[in-house]
Amino acid sequence: MPAEAEELITVGKKLNIKAELLADDEAESCIQRTLDLFMPFRTTGHLGIGHDSFTLPIDKWEFSYMEYLSQESGYVFFSQKKRLSGRTVVRIDNLQELGKILEESFGMEYFLTNKNADFLIAVNWYVVEILGIELSVFQ
């Protein structure tokens, strides 16, 4: 399991927030469906969506943007550089609590979506990039 996934699960347990690893086949399906639907321009390195997305500054929004989203399960996956990463998704029961986990974790870049892949969020060292959610949700 990639270090990022292990970190989210470990910190989630510590904070009593349910975070679990999806089975390989379910993870692969989730990642492929999401990437095919949103076609982000960078899936390795500094993750990014590009086209039609909007950005929020990382310093203000890194641990808080998720509080503005629906209370539902969130699916977190990472750079697609390695084969293992293509089979690794961490499901957070309530994606609004992801910020609490991230505040207690080492820094990481990741993608976030929901079960139906209604949106894609890419978080890198510089910005939070969002596609599939209206900007007005964050105002």
N, CA and C atoms as an extended XYZ file, in Angstrom:
417
Properties=species:S:1:pos:R:3:atomname:S:1:resname:S:1:resid:I:1 pbc="F F F"
N         0.852       -1.170        0.000 N   MET     1
C         0.000        0.000        0.000 CA  MET     1
C         0.902        1.239        0.000 C   MET     1
N         0.599        2.218       -0.877 N   PRO     2
C         1.386        3.455       -0.880 CA  PRO     2
C         1.342        4.151        0.483 C   PRO     2
N         2.411        4.865        0.790 N   ALA     3
C         2.531        5.540        2.087 CA  ALA     3
C         1.380        6.515        2.329 C   ALA     3
N         0.906        7.192        1.282 N   GLU     4
C        -0.192        8.147        1.450 CA  GLU     4
C        -1.462        7.458        1.926 C   GLU     4
N        -1.780        6.318        1.324 N   ALA     5
C        -2.978        5.574        1.719 CA  ALA     5
C        -2.850        5.082        3.156 C   ALA     5
N        -1.695        4.545        3.477 N   GLU     6
C        -1.459        4.068        4.835 CA  GLU     6
C        -1.610        5.207        5.842 C   GLU     6
N        -1.091        6.376        5.499 N   GLU     7
C        -1.183        7.545        6.381 CA  GLU     7
C        -2.641        7.938        6.617 C   GLU     7
N        -3.453        8.028        5.564 N   LEU     8
C        -4.862        8.402        5.715 CA  LEU     8
C        -5.609        7.414        6.599 C   LEU     8
N        -5.369        6.134        6.392 N   ILE     9
C        -6.062        5.102        7.170 CA  ILE     9
C        -5.618        5.141        8.630 C   ILE     9
N        -4.326        5.258        8.869 N   THR    10
C        -3.787        5.286       10.233 CA  THR    10
C        -4.297        6.505       11.002 C   THR    10
N        -4.225        7.679       10.382 N   VAL    11
C        -4.681        8.900       11.051 CA  VAL    11
C        -6.197        8.856       11.231 C   VAL    11
N        -6.917        8.327       10.259 N   GLY    12
C        -8.364        8.178       10.399 CA  GLY    12
C        -8.725        7.350       11.622 C   GLY    12
N        -8.043        6.230       11.802 N   LYS    13
C        -8.289        5.387       12.986 CA  LYS    13
C        -8.021        6.157       14.266 C   LYS    13
N        -6.915        6.891       14.282 N   LYS    14
C        -6.537        7.675       15.462 CA  LYS    14
C        -7.621        8.701       15.813 C   LYS    14
N        -8.256        9.280       14.794 N   LEU    15
C        -9.277       10.307       14.989 CA  LEU    15
C       -10.695        9.731       15.024 C   LEU    15
N       -10.798        8.424       14.944 N   ASN    16
C       -12.095        7.745       14.933 CA  ASN    16
C       -12.955        8.159       13.728 C   ASN    16
N       -12.285        8.304       12.584 N   ILE    17
C       -12.943        8.602       11.316 CA  ILE    17
C       -12.710        7.394       10.412 C   ILE    17
N       -13.784        6.821        9.920 N   LYS    18
C       -13.656        5.597        9.133 CA  LYS    18
C       -13.030        5.880        7.765 C   LYS    18
N       -11.866        5.287        7.552 N   ALA    19
C       -11.142        5.367        6.285 CA  ALA    19
C       -10.629        3.968        5.990 C   ALA    19
N       -10.958        3.458        4.812 N   GLU    20
C       -10.574        2.087        4.487 CA  GLU    20
C       -10.126        1.978        3.045 C   GLU    20
N        -9.299        0.978        2.801 N   LEU    21
C        -8.785        0.697        1.468 CA  LEU    21
C        -9.822       -0.098        0.686 C   LEU    21
N       -10.078        0.300       -0.548 N   LEU    22
C       -10.972       -0.478       -1.414 CA  LEU    22
C       -10.228       -1.702       -1.934 C   LEU    22
N       -10.976       -2.722       -2.282 N   ALA    23
C       -10.394       -3.893       -2.941 CA  ALA    23
C        -9.789       -3.445       -4.273 C   ALA    23
N        -8.732       -4.126       -4.710 N   ASP    24
C        -8.009       -3.752       -5.928 CA  ASP    24
C        -8.927       -3.527       -7.132 C   ASP    24
N        -9.843       -4.453       -7.398 N   ASP    25
C       -10.692       -4.335       -8.586 CA  ASP    25
C       -11.640       -3.150       -8.482 C   ASP    25
N       -12.187       -2.913       -7.302 N   GLU    26
C       -13.077       -1.774       -7.094 CA  GLU    26
C       -12.295       -0.463       -7.230 C   GLU    26
N       -11.072       -0.442       -6.709 N   ALA    27
C       -10.216        0.741       -6.794 CA  ALA    27
C        -9.864        1.045       -8.251 C   ALA    27
N        -9.439        0.034       -8.990 N   GLU    28
C        -9.091        0.225      -10.401 CA  GLU    28
C       -10.268        0.778      -11.188 C   GLU    28
N       -11.441        0.237      -10.939 N   SER    29
C       -12.651        0.677      -11.621 CA  SER    29
C       -12.975        2.136      -11.283 C   SER    29
N       -12.879        2.492      -10.027 N   CYS    30
C       -13.140        3.864       -9.564 CA  CYS    30
C       -12.179        4.845      -10.220 C   CYS    30
N       -10.905        4.532      -10.199 N   ILE    31
C        -9.889        5.416      -10.778 CA  ILE    31
C       -10.095        5.554      -12.281 C   ILE    31
N       -10.252        4.441      -12.975 N   GLN    32
C       -10.393        4.484      -14.436 CA  GLN    32
C       -11.632        5.254      -14.857 C   GLN    32
N       -12.754        4.991      -14.200 N   ARG    33
C       -14.001        5.693      -14.521 CA  ARG    33
C       -13.826        7.206      -14.320 C   ARG    33
N       -13.215        7.589      -13.205 N   THR    34
C       -13.028        9.006      -12.892 CA  THR    34
C       -12.084        9.674      -13.880 C   THR    34
N       -10.962        9.035      -14.186 N   LEU    35
C       -10.003        9.613      -15.134 CA  LEU    35
C       -10.594        9.706      -16.536 C   LEU    35
N       -11.338        8.689      -16.953 N   ASP    36
C       -11.974        8.709      -18.277 CA  ASP    36
C       -13.009        9.828      -18.368 C   ASP    36
N       -13.746       10.044      -17.304 N   LEU    37
C       -14.807       11.047      -17.292 CA  LEU    37
C       -14.262       12.475      -17.282 C   LEU    37
N       -13.246       12.745      -16.460 N   PHE    38
C       -12.758       14.112      -16.275 CA  PHE    38
C       -11.474       14.446      -17.041 C   PHE    38
N       -10.751       13.453      -17.492 N   MET    39
C        -9.533       13.609      -18.288 CA  MET    39
C        -8.577       14.688      -17.738 C   MET    39
N        -8.122       14.534      -16.490 N   PRO    40
C        -7.165       15.508      -15.946 CA  PRO    40
C        -5.876       15.502      -16.760 C   PRO    40
N        -5.243       16.662      -16.879 N   PHE    41
C        -4.050       16.758      -17.716 CA  PHE    41
C        -2.799       16.251      -17.020 C   PHE    41
N        -2.802       16.158      -15.693 N   ARG    42
C        -1.631       15.640      -14.975 CA  ARG    42
C        -2.079       14.647      -13.926 C   ARG    42
N        -1.699       13.395      -14.117 N   THR    43
C        -2.023       12.346      -13.145 CA  THR    43
C        -0.784       11.876      -12.400 C   THR    43
N         0.358       12.507      -12.687 N   THR    44
C         1.594       12.243      -11.946 CA  THR    44
C         2.255       13.595      -11.672 C   THR    44
N         3.194       13.600      -10.757 N   GLY    45
C         3.843       14.863      -10.427 CA  GLY    45
C         2.871       15.792       -9.728 C   GLY    45
N         2.852       17.052      -10.126 N   HIS    46
C         1.897       18.002       -9.545 CA  HIS    46
C         0.541       17.784      -10.201 C   HIS    46
N        -0.323       17.031       -9.523 N   LEU    47
C        -1.604       16.642      -10.076 CA  LEU    47
C        -2.412       17.862      -10.488 C   LEU    47
N        -3.099       17.743      -11.614 N   GLY    48
C        -3.904       18.860      -12.089 CA  GLY    48
C        -4.992       18.418      -13.040 C   GLY    48
N        -6.081       19.159      -13.038 N   ILE    49
C        -7.217       18.857      -13.904 CA  ILE    49
C        -7.118       19.650      -15.199 C   ILE    49
N        -6.854       20.953      -15.084 N   GLY    50
C        -6.758       21.783      -16.284 CA  GLY    50
C        -8.108       22.260      -16.759 C   GLY    50
N        -8.469       21.904      -17.973 N   HIS    51
C        -9.663       22.366      -18.681 CA  HIS    51
C       -10.905       22.513      -17.794 C   HIS    51
N       -11.563       23.645      -17.914 N   ASP    52
C       -12.870       23.916      -17.298 CA  ASP    52
C       -12.901       23.847      -15.773 C   ASP    52
N       -11.785       23.632      -15.121 N   SER    53
C       -11.789       23.579      -13.655 CA  SER    53
C       -11.557       24.983      -13.105 C   SER    53
N       -11.819       25.150      -11.822 N   PHE    54
C       -11.454       26.395      -11.159 CA  PHE    54
C       -10.548       26.058       -9.993 C   PHE    54
N        -9.799       27.045       -9.543 N   THR    55
C        -8.827       26.795       -8.485 CA  THR    55
C        -9.118       27.621       -7.244 C   THR    55
N        -8.752       27.043       -6.119 N   LEU    56
C        -8.790       27.721       -4.828 CA  LEU    56
C        -7.366       27.727       -4.293 C   LEU    56
N        -6.938       28.795       -3.635 N   PRO    57
C        -5.576       28.836       -3.103 CA  PRO    57
C        -5.374       27.813       -1.985 C   PRO    57
N        -4.274       27.091       -2.052 N   ILE    58
C        -4.017       26.007       -1.105 CA  ILE    58
C        -3.899       26.518        0.328 C   ILE    58
N        -3.270       27.675        0.526 N   ASP    59
C        -3.049       28.136        1.899 CA  ASP    59
C        -4.349       28.404        2.638 C   ASP    59
N        -5.384       28.824        1.952 N   LYS    60
C        -6.673       29.100        2.599 CA  LYS    60
C        -7.584       27.868        2.640 C   LYS    60
N        -7.482       26.993        1.646 N   TRP    61
C        -8.491       25.952        1.453 CA  TRP    61
C        -8.017       24.515        1.684 C   TRP    61
N        -6.753       24.282        1.928 N   GLU    62
C        -6.206       22.924        1.985 CA  GLU    62
C        -6.985       21.983        2.913 C   GLU    62
N        -7.390       22.458        4.071 N   PHE    63
C        -8.061       21.599        5.049 CA  PHE    63
C        -9.541       21.937        5.235 C   PHE    63
N       -10.068       22.868        4.433 N   SER    64
C       -11.446       23.303        4.672 CA  SER    64
C       -12.401       23.160        3.488 C   SER    64
N       -11.900       23.028        2.257 N   TYR    65
C       -12.809       22.992        1.106 CA  TYR    65
C       -13.842       21.891        1.231 C   TYR    65
N       -13.448       20.757        1.824 N   MET    66
C       -14.357       19.608        1.900 CA  MET    66
C       -15.560       19.836        2.811 C   MET    66
N       -15.469       20.806        3.703 N   GLU    67
C       -16.592       21.127        4.589 CA  GLU    67
C       -17.772       21.693        3.800 C   GLU    67
N       -17.541       22.169        2.583 N   TYR    68
C       -18.577       22.754        1.738 CA  TYR    68
C       -19.244       21.714        0.831 C   TYR    68
N       -18.769       20.492        0.866 N   LEU    69
C       -19.295       19.433        0.006 CA  LEU    69
C       -20.391       18.659        0.724 C   LEU    69
N       -21.119       17.859       -0.017 N   SER    70
C       -22.179       17.022        0.566 CA  SER    70
C       -21.592       16.025        1.548 C   SER    70
N       -22.384       15.669        2.522 N   GLN    71
C       -21.967       14.657        3.491 CA  GLN    71
C       -22.197       13.281        2.856 C   GLN    71
N       -21.129       12.733        2.291 N   GLU    72
C       -21.180       11.445        1.610 CA  GLU    72
C       -19.785       10.837        1.630 C   GLU    72
N       -19.676        9.629        1.131 N   SER    73
C       -18.364        8.981        1.075 CA  SER    73
C       -17.484        9.666        0.043 C   SER    73
N       -16.208        9.769        0.372 N   GLY    74
C       -15.225       10.325       -0.544 CA  GLY    74
C       -14.220        9.261       -0.926 C   GLY    74
N       -13.716        9.331       -2.146 N   TYR    75
C       -12.776        8.354       -2.671 CA  TYR    75
C       -11.492        9.091       -3.045 C   TYR    75
N       -10.416        8.780       -2.344 N   VAL    76
C        -9.145        9.462       -2.508 CA  VAL    76
C        -8.176        8.534       -3.230 C   VAL    76
N        -7.543        9.050       -4.283 N   PHE    77
C        -6.483        8.287       -4.940 CA  PHE    77
C        -5.348        9.226       -5.285 C   PHE    77
N        -4.237        8.654       -5.666 N   PHE    78
C        -2.977        9.377       -5.715 CA  PHE    78
C        -2.366        9.356       -7.110 C   PHE    78
N        -1.171        9.919       -7.237 N   SER    79
C        -0.448        9.932       -8.493 CA  SER    79
C        -0.494        8.549       -9.139 C   SER    79
N        -0.683        8.517      -10.429 N   GLN    80
C        -0.810        7.255      -11.153 CA  GLN    80
C         0.513        6.801      -11.760 C   GLN    80
N         1.592        7.179      -11.122 N   LYS    81
C         2.937        6.874      -11.607 CA  LYS    81
C         3.266        5.379      -11.547 C   LYS    81
N         2.819        4.713      -10.498 N   LYS    82
C         3.159        3.302      -10.296 CA  LYS    82
C         1.917        2.431      -10.435 C   LYS    82
N         2.127        1.184      -10.813 N   ARG    83
C         1.014        0.245      -10.963 CA  ARG    83
C         0.205        0.107       -9.680 C   ARG    83
N         0.879        0.077       -8.534 N   LEU    84
C         0.185       -0.051       -7.250 CA  LEU    84
C        -0.770        1.119       -7.027 C   LEU    84
N        -0.384        2.307       -7.444 N   SER    85
C        -1.239        3.488       -7.273 CA  SER    85
C        -2.531        3.364       -8.062 C   SER    85
N        -2.496        2.659       -9.171 N   GLY    86
C        -3.686        2.451       -9.995 CA  GLY    86
C        -4.667        1.476       -9.395 C   GLY    86
N        -4.284        0.877       -8.269 N   ARG    87
C        -5.161       -0.059       -7.566 CA  ARG    87
C        -5.378        0.385       -6.120 C   ARG    87
N        -5.137        1.669       -5.833 N   THR    88
C        -5.213        2.144       -4.467 CA  THR    88
C        -6.191        3.311       -4.348 C   THR    88
N        -7.271        3.074       -3.636 N   VAL    89
C        -8.252        4.118       -3.321 CA  VAL    89
C        -8.614        3.973       -1.849 C   VAL    89
N        -8.615        5.097       -1.157 N   VAL    90
C        -9.054        5.122        0.235 CA  VAL    90
C       -10.436        5.752        0.267 C   VAL    90
N       -11.385        5.029        0.861 N   ARG    91
C       -12.747        5.543        1.015 CA  ARG    91
C       -12.876        6.142        2.414 C   ARG    91
N       -13.298        7.402        2.470 N   ILE    92
C       -13.583        8.093        3.727 CA  ILE    92
C       -15.103        8.122        3.842 C   ILE    92
N       -15.651        7.600        4.927 N   ASP    93
C       -17.108        7.533        5.062 CA  ASP    93
C       -17.793        8.885        4.879 C   ASP    93
N       -17.242        9.923        5.487 N   ASN    94
C       -17.812       11.256        5.363 CA  ASN    94
C       -16.716       12.176        4.851 C   ASN    94
N       -16.775       12.525        3.582 N   LEU    95
C       -15.688       13.304        2.988 CA  LEU    95
C       -15.527       14.674        3.640 C   LEU    95
N       -16.542       15.158        4.348 N   GLN    96
C       -16.402       16.423        5.065 CA  GLN    96
C       -15.358       16.334        6.181 C   GLN    96
N       -15.021       15.124        6.601 N   GLU    97
C       -14.040       14.939        7.667 CA  GLU    97
C       -12.611       14.725        7.145 C   GLU    97
N       -12.449       14.729        5.836 N   LEU    98
C       -11.132       14.514        5.253 CA  LEU    98
C       -10.120       15.555        5.735 C   LEU    98
N       -10.532       16.797        5.876 N   GLY    99
C        -9.628       17.852        6.332 CA  GLY    99
C        -9.032       17.571        7.700 C   GLY    99
N        -9.822       16.971        8.585 N   LYS   100
C        -9.325       16.621        9.919 CA  LYS   100
C        -8.198       15.596        9.823 C   LYS   100
N        -8.353       14.646        8.910 N   ILE   101
C        -7.311       13.633        8.700 CA  ILE   101
C        -6.071       14.281        8.097 C   ILE   101
N        -6.268       15.115        7.079 N   LEU   102
C        -5.139       15.730        6.391 CA  LEU   102
C        -4.340       16.670        7.298 C   LEU   102
N        -5.013       17.359        8.202 N   GLU   103
C        -4.309       18.258        9.130 CA  GLU   103
C        -3.325       17.508       10.012 C   GLU   103
N        -3.617       16.229       10.268 N   GLU   104
C        -2.765       15.406       11.134 CA  GLU   104
C        -1.825       14.507       10.342 C   GLU   104
N        -1.818       14.645        9.019 N   SER   105
C        -1.034       13.780        8.137 CA  SER   105
C         0.141       14.541        7.534 C   SER   105
N         1.072       13.780        6.946 N   PHE   106
C         2.129       14.436        6.180 CA  PHE   106
C         1.516       14.972        4.892 C   PHE   106
N         2.133       15.981        4.299 N   GLY   107
C         1.607       16.584        3.084 CA  GLY   107
C         1.565       15.602        1.932 C   GLY   107
N         0.517       15.697        1.131 N   MET   108
C         0.385       14.793       -0.013 CA  MET   108
C        -0.461       15.429       -1.101 C   MET   108
N        -0.213       15.005       -2.319 N   GLU   109
C        -1.051       15.368       -3.449 CA  GLU   109
C        -2.022       14.222       -3.691 C   GLU   109
N        -3.260       14.564       -4.085 N   TYR   110
C        -4.262       13.511       -4.266 CA  TYR   110
C        -5.418       14.011       -5.132 C   TYR   110
N        -6.199       13.049       -5.591 N   PHE   111
C        -7.478       13.312       -6.249 CA  PHE   111
C        -8.579       12.875       -5.292 C   PHE   111
N        -9.722       13.558       -5.379 N   LEU   112
C       -10.893       13.206       -4.575 CA  LEU   112
C       -12.113       13.210       -5.468 C   LEU   112
N       -12.950       12.192       -5.320 N   THR   113
C       -14.233       12.132       -6.019 CA  THR   113
C       -15.244       11.496       -5.069 C   THR   113
N       -16.459       11.291       -5.553 N   ASN   114
C       -17.467       10.569       -4.767 CA  ASN   114
C       -17.815        9.265       -5.488 C   ASN   114
N       -18.722        8.510       -4.922 N   LYS   115
C       -19.043        7.181       -5.466 CA  LYS   115
C       -19.497        7.243       -6.927 C   LYS   115
N       -20.265        8.267       -7.266 N   ASN   116
C       -20.798        8.388       -8.628 CA  ASN   116
C       -19.896        9.188       -9.556 C   ASN   116
N       -18.733        9.617       -9.073 N   ALA   117
C       -17.804       10.447       -9.860 CA  ALA   117
C       -18.522       11.678      -10.412 C   ALA   117
N       -19.270       12.352       -9.535 N   ASP   118
C       -19.970       13.577       -9.929 CA  ASP   118
C       -19.018       14.755      -10.054 C   ASP   118
N       -17.863       14.662       -9.413 N   PHE   119
C       -16.881       15.740       -9.428 CA  PHE   119
C       -15.491       15.142       -9.317 C   PHE   119
N       -14.495       15.965       -9.610 N   LEU   120
C       -13.102       15.597       -9.389 CA  LEU   120
C       -12.401       16.796       -8.772 C   LEU   120
N       -11.660       16.540       -7.719 N   ILE   121
C       -10.847       17.562       -7.067 CA  ILE   121
C        -9.410       17.058       -7.097 C   ILE   121
N        -8.505       17.917       -7.533 N   ALA   122
C        -7.077       17.602       -7.519 CA  ALA   122
C        -6.411       18.573       -6.551 C   ALA   122
N        -5.661       18.026       -5.610 N   VAL   123
C        -4.934       18.857       -4.653 CA  VAL   123
C        -3.453       18.619       -4.865 C   VAL   123
N        -2.736       19.719       -5.149 N   ASN   124
C        -1.286       19.617       -5.269 CA  ASN   124
C        -0.662       20.621       -4.297 C   ASN   124
N         0.617       20.844       -4.406 N   TRP   125
C         1.307       21.716       -3.436 CA  TRP   125
C         0.885       23.172       -3.544 C   TRP   125
N         0.212       23.550       -4.641 N   TYR   126
C        -0.061       24.951       -4.908 CA  TYR   126
C        -1.530       25.342       -4.869 C   TYR   126
N        -2.413       24.458       -5.342 N   VAL   127
C        -3.836       24.805       -5.458 CA  VAL   127
C        -4.730       23.588       -5.217 C   VAL   127
N        -5.996       23.905       -5.000 N   VAL   128
C        -7.068       22.917       -5.012 CA  VAL   128
C        -7.815       23.187       -6.310 C   VAL   128
N        -7.857       22.214       -7.202 N   GLU   129
C        -8.510       22.367       -8.501 CA  GLU   129
C        -9.791       21.548       -8.508 C   GLU   129
N       -10.889       22.140       -8.988 N   ILE   130
C       -12.203       21.501       -8.867 CA  ILE   130
C       -12.936       21.527      -10.202 C   ILE   130
N       -13.543       20.395      -10.526 N   LEU   131
C       -14.367       20.263      -11.724 CA  LEU   131
C       -15.609       19.459      -11.369 C   LEU   131
N       -16.778       19.946      -11.768 N   GLY   132
C       -18.026       19.233      -11.519 CA  GLY   132
C       -18.808       19.773      -10.339 C   GLY   132
N       -18.297       20.823       -9.686 N   ILE   133
C       -18.981       21.500       -8.582 CA  ILE   133
C       -18.968       22.991       -8.921 C   ILE   133
N       -20.042       23.673       -8.666 N   GLU   134
C       -20.111       25.105       -8.943 CA  GLU   134
C       -19.247       25.893       -7.969 C   GLU   134
N       -18.558       26.895       -8.468 N   LEU   135
C       -17.723       27.757       -7.636 CA  LEU   135
C       -18.544       28.395       -6.508 C   LEU   135
N       -19.799       28.694       -6.759 N   SER   136
C       -20.651       29.355       -5.764 CA  SER   136
C       -20.784       28.555       -4.465 C   SER   136
N       -20.554       27.252       -4.522 N   VAL   137
C       -20.602       26.408       -3.325 CA  VAL   137
C       -19.569       26.873       -2.304 C   VAL   137
N       -18.473       27.445       -2.772 N   PHE   138
C       -17.354       27.823       -1.903 CA  PHE   138
C       -17.366       29.305       -1.537 C   PHE   138
N       -18.425       29.996       -1.857 N   GLN   139
C       -18.477       31.437       -1.570 CA  GLN   139
C       -19.457       31.760       -0.475 C   GLN   139
